[in-house]
Amino acid sequence: MHSIMEQIQTKRIVLGLTGGIAAYKSAELTRLLVNQGMQVQVAMTEAACHFITPITMQALSGKPVFTNQWGEHTANHMAHINLSRTTDAIMIAPATADFIAKLAHGLADDLLSALCLARNCPLLVAPAMNRQMWESPATQRNIQQLLADGVTILGPVSGMQACGEEGMGRMQEPTELARALLTFFQPKLLSGVKVLLTAGPTYEAIDAVRGITNRSSGKMGYAITQAALELGAEVTLISGPTALSSPHGAALVNITSAAEMFEAVQKHVADANIFIGVAAVADYRVAQPTGQKIKKSTGGLTLELFPNPDILGYVAGLPKPPFCVGFAAESHNLHDYAATKRKTKKIPLLAANLAQQAIGADDNELILFDDTGEHVLPRADKLTLARALLQHIVKLYRQGNKL
Ligand code: PMT
């Protein structure tokens, strides 16, 4: 049984570039895909070569670039057939309005369009164009046609455009496109499954400007959100204040305090099949926060604190709870505290980490506690760990639900 990353590393991609200013971003996209271990074969239209050179793309992909149908690359002059038969997917990034129109109508007057028409593999298209071109009825009709033909459309996104206008039409960032491709190749083990997640810190107000919080960045919870989306889950992410942008495809609920997080969880939990509590929820809140800034005085300041509701405890205690996964951040005695916490909270799976190494960091190490014992997920970046954790969750969830 090969791991997901090993399976992805055997994938071969044709990356098609058409003539838009966003072509420069495809250089970075190529680098990201190659770093993930994919074989990337670049094909460019003549117009794309005006924006970025084939030499740049060859250097990054490590393969000669196909730019026309009549080149010497293939002995039989059937590059459009040969290329599409030896690839797992074709991604067009950037895809201009003109090229999208050609795809929608089945035109094949250059190598890239012929290759797309002759394909027997999935096609992913990342549009990039001026906002008026994107919004025009003709482009929208063509996009609808591509969707009806089973093409995956990635983006575009809204923002400042090269022409100086602002609006919808920017190509998705290379990291998003690389992520989308990874997602595309993963087996959808959680298709139809609803995952509810808490992430990040909570903030408990003391007065109008001060509060009690912690150093959770949200990175672990957002990585788990991404990993669940990759497996086809429908994800609701209830997040405390973070500087991160929500993974594309998750339903994001922003909250500030533990009480708000509790309320949001109560609202969404009835639908959830799996609940994962990654948030570093403040255990206490200030008994009486004031709406105005407390003035400094020469004396001390005493705050009365009340305990916050135990959100994970509440979910696990429901008459028909979802499959519950808790986290434990401990500064010492990790094994003992984590094993006890799993039993006290009555949850099937708990992921333990050392608080001082995990909180705010880009990488982490987890020890999973379940009915069969302990399982170490060795130090790695948080997305790699999240993917491994999700594989463990899927296994237990499927056993429990006899899937
Ligand atoms: O956000 P990062 O910077 O990436 O850091 C990740 C992390 C260290 C925050 C994360 O990996 C982690 O360990 N999260 C849980 C932190 C924590 O609050 O642990 P705890 O031992 O206090 O709580 C145990 C479990 O109960 C957790 O699942 C927590 O979400 C939940 N809990 C705690 C208190 C509370 N009032 N309600 C809860 O649901």
Coordinates of C-alpha atoms and ligand atoms in Angstrom, one line a residue:
M1 CA 0.0 0.0 0.0
H2 CA 1.6 3.3 -1.1
S3 CA 1.1 6.5 0.8
I4 CA -0.8 9.3 -0.7
M5 CA 2.3 11.3 -1.3
E6 CA 4.0 8.3 -3.0
Q7 CA 1.0 7.9 -5.3
I8 CA 1.0 11.6 -6.2
Q9 CA 4.8 11.5 -6.9
T10 CA 4.1 9.1 -9.8
K11 CA 1.7 11.6 -11.5
R12 CA 2.5 13.1 -14.8
I13 CA 1.0 16.5 -15.7
V14 CA 0.9 18.5 -18.9
L15 CA 0.9 22.1 -17.9
G16 CA -0.4 24.3 -20.7
L17 CA 0.3 28.0 -20.8
T18 CA -1.7 30.4 -22.9
G19 CA -1.0 34.1 -23.6
G20 CA -1.7 36.1 -20.5
I21 CA 0.3 38.2 -18.1
A22 CA -0.3 35.6 -15.4
A23 CA 2.0 33.2 -17.3
Y24 CA 4.9 34.4 -15.1
K25 CA 3.1 32.7 -12.2
S26 CA 3.3 29.4 -14.0
A27 CA 7.0 29.3 -13.5
E28 CA 6.5 29.2 -9.8
L29 CA 3.6 26.6 -10.3
T30 CA 6.0 24.4 -12.2
R31 CA 8.6 24.6 -9.4
L32 CA 6.0 23.7 -6.8
L33 CA 4.7 20.7 -8.8
V34 CA 8.2 19.4 -9.5
N35 CA 9.1 19.8 -5.8
Q36 CA 6.1 17.7 -5.0
G37 CA 7.6 15.0 -7.2
M38 CA 5.3 15.3 -10.2
Q39 CA 6.6 14.9 -13.7
V40 CA 5.6 18.2 -15.5
Q41 CA 5.6 18.5 -19.3
V42 CA 5.0 22.1 -20.3
A43 CA 3.2 23.0 -23.6
M44 CA 2.9 26.6 -24.6
T45 CA 0.8 28.5 -27.2
E46 CA 2.6 30.9 -29.4
A47 CA 1.0 33.8 -27.5
A48 CA 2.3 32.4 -24.2
C49 CA 5.9 32.5 -25.5
H50 CA 5.5 36.4 -25.7
F51 CA 5.0 36.5 -21.9
I52 CA 7.5 33.9 -20.7
T53 CA 10.2 32.0 -22.5
P54 CA 10.1 28.2 -23.1
I55 CA 13.7 28.2 -21.9
T56 CA 12.6 29.3 -18.4
M57 CA 9.9 26.7 -18.4
Q58 CA 12.3 24.0 -19.6
A59 CA 14.8 24.9 -16.9
L60 CA 12.1 24.6 -14.2
S61 CA 10.4 21.5 -15.5
G62 CA 13.6 19.7 -16.6
K63 CA 12.0 18.8 -20.0
P64 CA 12.0 20.4 -23.5
V65 CA 8.8 22.5 -23.9
F66 CA 6.3 21.8 -26.7
T67 CA 5.4 25.0 -28.5
N68 CA 4.0 23.8 -31.8
Q69 CA 2.5 20.9 -33.6
W70 CA 5.1 20.7 -36.3
G71 CA 8.3 20.5 -34.1
E72 CA 10.8 17.7 -34.1
H73 CA 9.9 16.5 -30.6
T74 CA 8.0 13.5 -31.8
A75 CA 8.9 11.1 -34.6
N76 CA 5.4 10.7 -35.8
H77 CA 4.4 14.4 -35.6
M78 CA 1.5 13.4 -33.4
A79 CA 2.5 15.3 -30.2
H80 CA -1.1 16.1 -29.5
I81 CA -2.0 12.3 -29.3
N82 CA 1.3 11.1 -27.7
L83 CA 1.2 13.8 -24.9
S84 CA -2.4 13.3 -23.9
R85 CA -2.0 9.5 -23.8
T86 CA 0.9 9.6 -21.3
T87 CA -0.4 12.1 -18.8
D88 CA -2.6 11.8 -15.8
A89 CA -4.1 15.3 -16.1
I90 CA -3.8 18.5 -18.2
M91 CA -3.8 21.8 -16.4
I92 CA -4.2 25.0 -18.4
A93 CA -2.8 27.9 -16.3
P94 CA -3.2 30.7 -17.3
A95 CA -6.2 30.0 -19.5
T96 CA -7.2 33.1 -21.5
A97 CA -10.8 34.0 -22.6
D98 CA -9.8 33.1 -26.2
F99 CA -8.4 29.7 -25.2
I100 CA -11.5 28.9 -23.0
A101 CA -13.7 29.8 -26.1
K102 CA -11.6 27.4 -28.2
L103 CA -12.0 24.6 -25.6
A104 CA -15.8 25.2 -25.3
H105 CA -16.2 24.9 -29.1
G106 CA -13.7 22.1 -29.7
L107 CA -11.3 24.1 -31.9
A108 CA -7.9 22.5 -32.4
D109 CA -5.8 24.9 -34.5
D110 CA -2.6 24.7 -32.4
L111 CA -0.8 22.0 -30.4
L112 CA -2.3 22.9 -27.0
S113 CA -6.0 23.1 -28.1
A114 CA -5.5 19.9 -30.2
L115 CA -4.0 18.2 -27.2
C116 CA -7.0 19.2 -25.0
L117 CA -9.5 17.9 -27.7
A118 CA -7.6 14.6 -28.1
R119 CA -7.2 14.0 -24.4
N120 CA -8.5 10.9 -22.5
C121 CA -7.5 12.3 -19.1
P122 CA -9.0 15.0 -16.8
L123 CA -8.7 18.7 -17.7
L124 CA -8.3 21.5 -15.2
V125 CA -8.5 25.1 -16.3
A126 CA -7.3 28.2 -14.4
P127 CA -8.8 31.3 -16.1
A128 CA -6.9 34.6 -16.1
M129 CA -8.3 37.7 -17.8
N130 CA -9.6 41.2 -17.4
R131 CA -12.7 41.4 -15.2
Q132 CA -14.9 42.6 -18.1
M133 CA -13.7 39.7 -20.3
W134 CA -14.5 37.3 -17.4
E135 CA -18.0 38.8 -16.8
S136 CA -18.9 38.9 -20.5
P137 CA -21.9 36.7 -21.4
A138 CA -19.7 34.9 -24.0
T139 CA -17.1 33.8 -21.5
Q140 CA -19.7 32.9 -18.9
R141 CA -21.5 30.7 -21.5
N142 CA -18.2 29.1 -22.4
I143 CA -17.4 28.4 -18.8
Q144 CA -20.8 26.8 -18.3
Q145 CA -20.1 24.6 -21.3
L146 CA -16.7 23.5 -19.9
L147 CA -18.4 22.6 -16.6
A148 CA -21.0 20.6 -18.4
D149 CA -18.2 18.8 -20.3
G150 CA -16.7 17.8 -17.0
V151 CA -13.8 20.2 -17.0
T152 CA -12.6 21.4 -13.5
I153 CA -12.5 25.2 -13.3
L154 CA -10.1 26.6 -10.7
G155 CA -10.8 30.3 -9.9
P156 CA -10.4 33.0 -11.0
V157 CA -10.1 35.2 -7.9
S158 CA -10.9 38.8 -7.3
G159 CA -8.2 41.5 -6.9
M160 CA -6.0 44.1 -8.5
Q161 CA -5.4 43.3 -12.2
A162 CA -2.3 43.9 -14.4
C163 CA -4.4 46.4 -16.4
G164 CA -5.0 48.5 -13.3
E165 CA -8.6 47.6 -12.9
E166 CA -9.9 45.7 -9.9
G167 CA -12.3 42.7 -9.9
M168 CA -12.8 39.1 -10.8
G169 CA -10.3 37.6 -13.2
R170 CA -7.0 37.1 -11.5
M171 CA -5.5 33.6 -11.8
Q172 CA -5.4 31.7 -8.6
E173 CA -2.0 31.8 -6.9
P174 CA 0.5 29.0 -7.7
T175 CA 0.3 27.6 -4.2
E176 CA -3.5 27.3 -4.5
L177 CA -3.2 25.7 -8.0
A178 CA -0.6 23.2 -6.8
R179 CA -2.9 22.4 -3.8
A180 CA -5.9 22.0 -6.0
L181 CA -4.0 19.5 -8.2
L182 CA -2.9 17.5 -5.1
T183 CA -6.6 17.5 -3.9
F184 CA -7.7 16.4 -7.3
F185 CA -5.5 13.3 -7.2
Q186 CA -6.4 12.1 -3.7
P187 CA -8.8 9.3 -3.2
K188 CA -12.0 10.9 -1.8
L189 CA -12.1 8.7 1.3
L190 CA -14.3 11.3 3.1
S191 CA -16.7 12.0 0.3
G192 CA -20.2 12.8 1.8
V193 CA -18.7 13.1 5.3
K194 CA -19.2 16.3 7.3
V195 CA -16.3 17.4 9.4
L196 CA -16.6 20.1 12.0
L197 CA -13.4 21.7 13.3
T198 CA -12.3 24.3 15.9
A199 CA -8.9 26.0 15.4
G200 CA -6.8 28.9 16.6
P201 CA -6.9 30.7 19.9
T202 CA -9.9 32.3 21.7
Y203 CA -9.8 35.8 23.1
E204 CA -11.5 36.7 26.3
A205 CA -12.0 40.4 26.8
I206 CA -10.9 42.1 30.0
D207 CA -12.0 45.6 28.9
A208 CA -12.5 47.5 25.6
V209 CA -8.9 47.0 24.5
R210 CA -7.3 44.2 26.6
G211 CA -7.9 40.5 26.7
I212 CA -6.6 37.0 27.6
T213 CA -5.5 34.8 24.7
N214 CA -2.7 32.4 23.8
R215 CA -0.1 31.9 21.1
S216 CA -2.1 29.4 18.9
S217 CA -1.6 30.5 15.3
G218 CA -4.3 28.3 13.8
K219 CA -1.7 26.6 11.6
M220 CA -2.5 23.0 12.8
G221 CA -6.2 23.4 12.6
Y222 CA -6.1 25.0 9.1
A223 CA -3.8 22.2 7.9
I224 CA -6.2 19.6 9.1
T225 CA -9.0 21.5 7.3
Q226 CA -7.0 21.4 4.1
A227 CA -6.3 17.7 4.6
A228 CA -10.0 16.9 5.2
L229 CA -10.9 18.9 2.1
E230 CA -8.4 16.9 0.0
L231 CA -10.2 13.7 1.0
G232 CA -13.5 15.1 -0.2
A233 CA -15.0 16.0 3.2
E234 CA -17.5 18.9 3.6
V235 CA -15.7 21.0 6.2
T236 CA -16.9 23.7 8.6
L237 CA -14.1 25.5 10.3
I238 CA -14.9 27.5 13.4
S239 CA -11.8 29.7 14.0
G240 CA -10.6 32.0 16.6
P241 CA -8.6 35.1 15.5
T242 CA -5.7 34.1 13.2
A243 CA -3.7 35.7 10.4
L244 CA -4.4 32.8 8.1
S245 CA -6.7 32.6 5.1
S246 CA -9.2 29.8 5.2
P247 CA -8.5 26.9 2.9
H248 CA -10.6 27.2 -0.3
G249 CA -13.7 25.1 0.0
A250 CA -14.2 25.2 3.8
A251 CA -17.2 27.0 5.3
L252 CA -15.5 29.4 7.7
V253 CA -17.2 30.7 10.9
N254 CA -15.1 33.4 12.6
I255 CA -15.5 33.7 16.4
T256 CA -13.6 35.6 19.1
S257 CA -14.3 34.2 22.5
A258 CA -14.8 30.6 23.9
A259 CA -18.5 31.4 24.4
E260 CA -18.9 32.3 20.8
M261 CA -17.0 29.2 19.7
F262 CA -19.3 27.1 21.9
E263 CA -22.4 28.7 20.4
A264 CA -21.1 28.1 16.8
V265 CA -20.3 24.4 17.6
Q266 CA -23.7 23.9 19.1
K267 CA -25.2 25.4 15.9
H268 CA -23.3 23.1 13.5
V269 CA -22.7 19.9 15.5
A270 CA -26.0 18.2 14.7
D271 CA -24.9 17.7 11.1
A272 CA -21.3 16.6 11.8
N273 CA -20.0 13.1 11.3
I274 CA -16.6 13.9 12.7
F275 CA -15.6 16.6 15.2
I276 CA -12.0 17.7 15.7
G277 CA -11.1 20.1 18.5
V278 CA -7.8 21.7 17.6
A279 CA -8.5 25.1 19.1
A280 CA -6.6 26.3 22.1
V281 CA -9.7 27.3 24.0
A282 CA -9.2 29.6 26.9
D283 CA -10.1 27.7 30.0
Y284 CA -11.2 30.9 31.8
R285 CA -13.0 34.1 30.9
V286 CA -13.2 37.4 32.9
A287 CA -16.2 37.4 35.1
Q288 CA -17.2 41.0 34.3
P289 CA -15.4 42.5 31.3
T290 CA -15.9 46.2 31.0
G291 CA -16.9 48.0 27.8
Q292 CA -14.5 50.8 28.6
K293 CA -10.7 50.8 29.0
I294 CA -9.7 50.3 32.6
K295 CA -7.6 53.2 33.8
K296 CA -4.2 52.6 35.2
S297 CA -3.8 53.2 38.9
T298 CA -1.0 52.8 41.3
G299 CA -2.6 49.8 43.0
G300 CA -2.8 46.3 41.6
L301 CA -5.6 44.9 39.6
T302 CA -7.5 41.7 40.5
L303 CA -9.5 39.9 37.9
E304 CA -12.2 37.3 38.8
L305 CA -12.2 34.5 36.3
F306 CA -15.0 32.0 35.5
P307 CA -14.4 28.6 33.8
N308 CA -15.4 28.4 30.1
P309 CA -17.6 25.6 28.9
D310 CA -15.7 22.5 27.8
I311 CA -16.7 22.4 24.1
L312 CA -15.1 19.0 23.3
G313 CA -16.6 17.6 26.5
Y314 CA -20.1 18.8 25.4
V315 CA -19.8 17.3 21.9
A316 CA -18.5 14.0 23.2
G317 CA -21.3 13.9 25.8
L318 CA -24.1 14.3 23.2
P319 CA -26.6 11.4 23.0
K320 CA -25.4 10.7 19.4
P321 CA -22.0 12.3 19.2
P322 CA -20.0 12.5 16.0
F323 CA -16.6 10.7 15.9
C324 CA -14.7 12.9 18.3
V325 CA -11.0 13.8 18.0
G326 CA -9.4 15.9 20.8
F327 CA -6.0 17.5 21.0
A328 CA -3.8 17.9 24.1
A329 CA -1.1 20.5 24.4
E330 CA 1.0 19.8 27.4
S331 CA 4.3 21.3 28.6
H332 CA 5.4 18.1 30.4
N333 CA 4.2 14.6 31.3
L334 CA 2.8 14.4 27.8
H335 CA 2.0 10.6 27.8
D336 CA 0.3 10.5 31.2
Y337 CA -1.7 13.7 30.8
A338 CA -2.8 12.9 27.3
A339 CA -3.9 9.3 28.1
T340 CA -5.9 10.6 31.1
K341 CA -7.4 13.4 29.1
R342 CA -8.7 10.9 26.4
K343 CA -10.4 8.9 29.2
T344 CA -11.8 11.9 31.0
K345 CA -13.2 13.4 27.8
K346 CA -14.5 9.9 26.7
I347 CA -13.2 10.3 23.1
P348 CA -11.9 7.6 20.8
L349 CA -8.9 9.5 19.6
L350 CA -6.6 12.2 21.0
A351 CA -3.6 13.8 19.4
A352 CA -1.0 15.0 21.9
N353 CA 1.8 17.5 21.3
L354 CA 4.3 19.4 23.4
A355 CA 2.8 22.9 23.7
Q356 CA 6.2 24.7 23.6
Q357 CA 7.2 23.0 20.4
A358 CA 3.8 23.0 18.7
I359 CA 2.2 26.3 19.3
G360 CA 2.9 28.9 16.5
A361 CA 5.5 26.6 14.9
D362 CA 5.4 25.5 11.2
D363 CA 6.2 21.9 12.1
N364 CA 5.1 19.6 14.9
E365 CA 5.2 16.0 16.2
L366 CA 2.1 14.2 17.3
I367 CA 1.4 11.1 19.5
L368 CA -2.0 9.6 18.8
F369 CA -3.8 7.8 21.6
D370 CA -6.6 5.4 20.8
D371 CA -8.0 2.1 22.1
T372 CA -5.1 0.2 20.5
G373 CA -2.4 2.3 22.2
E374 CA 0.0 5.0 21.0
H375 CA 1.0 5.9 17.5
V376 CA 3.8 8.4 16.8
L377 CA 3.6 10.8 13.9
P378 CA 7.2 12.0 13.6
R379 CA 8.2 15.6 13.2
A380 CA 7.1 17.1 9.9
D381 CA 5.4 20.3 8.6
K382 CA 1.8 20.6 9.8
L383 CA 0.2 19.8 6.5
T384 CA 2.1 16.5 6.2
L385 CA 1.1 15.7 9.8
A386 CA -2.5 16.7 9.2
R387 CA -2.6 14.3 6.2
A388 CA -1.2 11.4 8.3
L389 CA -3.7 12.2 11.1
L390 CA -6.6 12.2 8.7
Q391 CA -5.6 8.8 7.4
H392 CA -5.7 7.5 11.0
I393 CA -9.1 9.2 11.6
V394 CA -10.5 7.7 8.3
K395 CA -9.4 4.2 9.4
L396 CA -11.1 4.5 12.9
Y397 CA -14.2 6.3 11.5
R398 CA -14.7 3.6 8.8
Q399 CA -14.3 0.8 11.4
G400 CA -16.8 2.5 13.7
N401 CA -19.3 3.0 10.9
K402 CA -18.6 -0.4 9.2
L403 CA -17.8 1.3 5.9
Ligands
PMT1 O1 -2.5 26.8 16.3 P1 -1.1 26.3 16.2 O2 -0.1 27.4 16.5 O3 -0.8 25.5 15.0 O4 -0.9 25.3 17.5 C1 -1.5 24.1 17.5 C2 -1.9 23.7 18.9 C3 -0.7 23.5 19.8 C4 -2.9 24.7 19.5 C5 -2.7 22.3 18.7 O5 -1.9 21.3 18.2 C6 -3.3 21.8 20.0 O6 -2.6 21.1 20.8 N1 -4.6 22.2 20.4 C7 -5.2 21.9 21.6 C8 -4.7 22.9 22.7 C9 -5.4 22.8 24.0 O7 -6.1 23.7 24.3 O8 -5.3 21.7 24.6 P2 -6.1 21.4 26.0 O9 -5.3 20.3 26.6 O10 -6.2 22.6 26.8 O11 -7.5 21.0 25.6 C10 -7.9 19.6 25.3 C11 -8.9 19.5 24.2 O12 -10.1 20.1 24.7 C12 -8.6 20.2 22.9 O13 -9.1 19.5 21.9 C13 -9.3 21.5 23.0 O14 -9.7 22.1 21.8 C14 -10.6 21.1 23.8 N2 -11.1 22.2 24.7 C15 -10.4 22.7 25.7 C16 -10.9 23.7 26.5 C17 -12.3 24.0 26.3 N3 -12.9 24.9 27.1 N4 -13.0 23.5 25.4 C18 -12.4 22.6 24.5 O15 -13.1 22.0 23.6

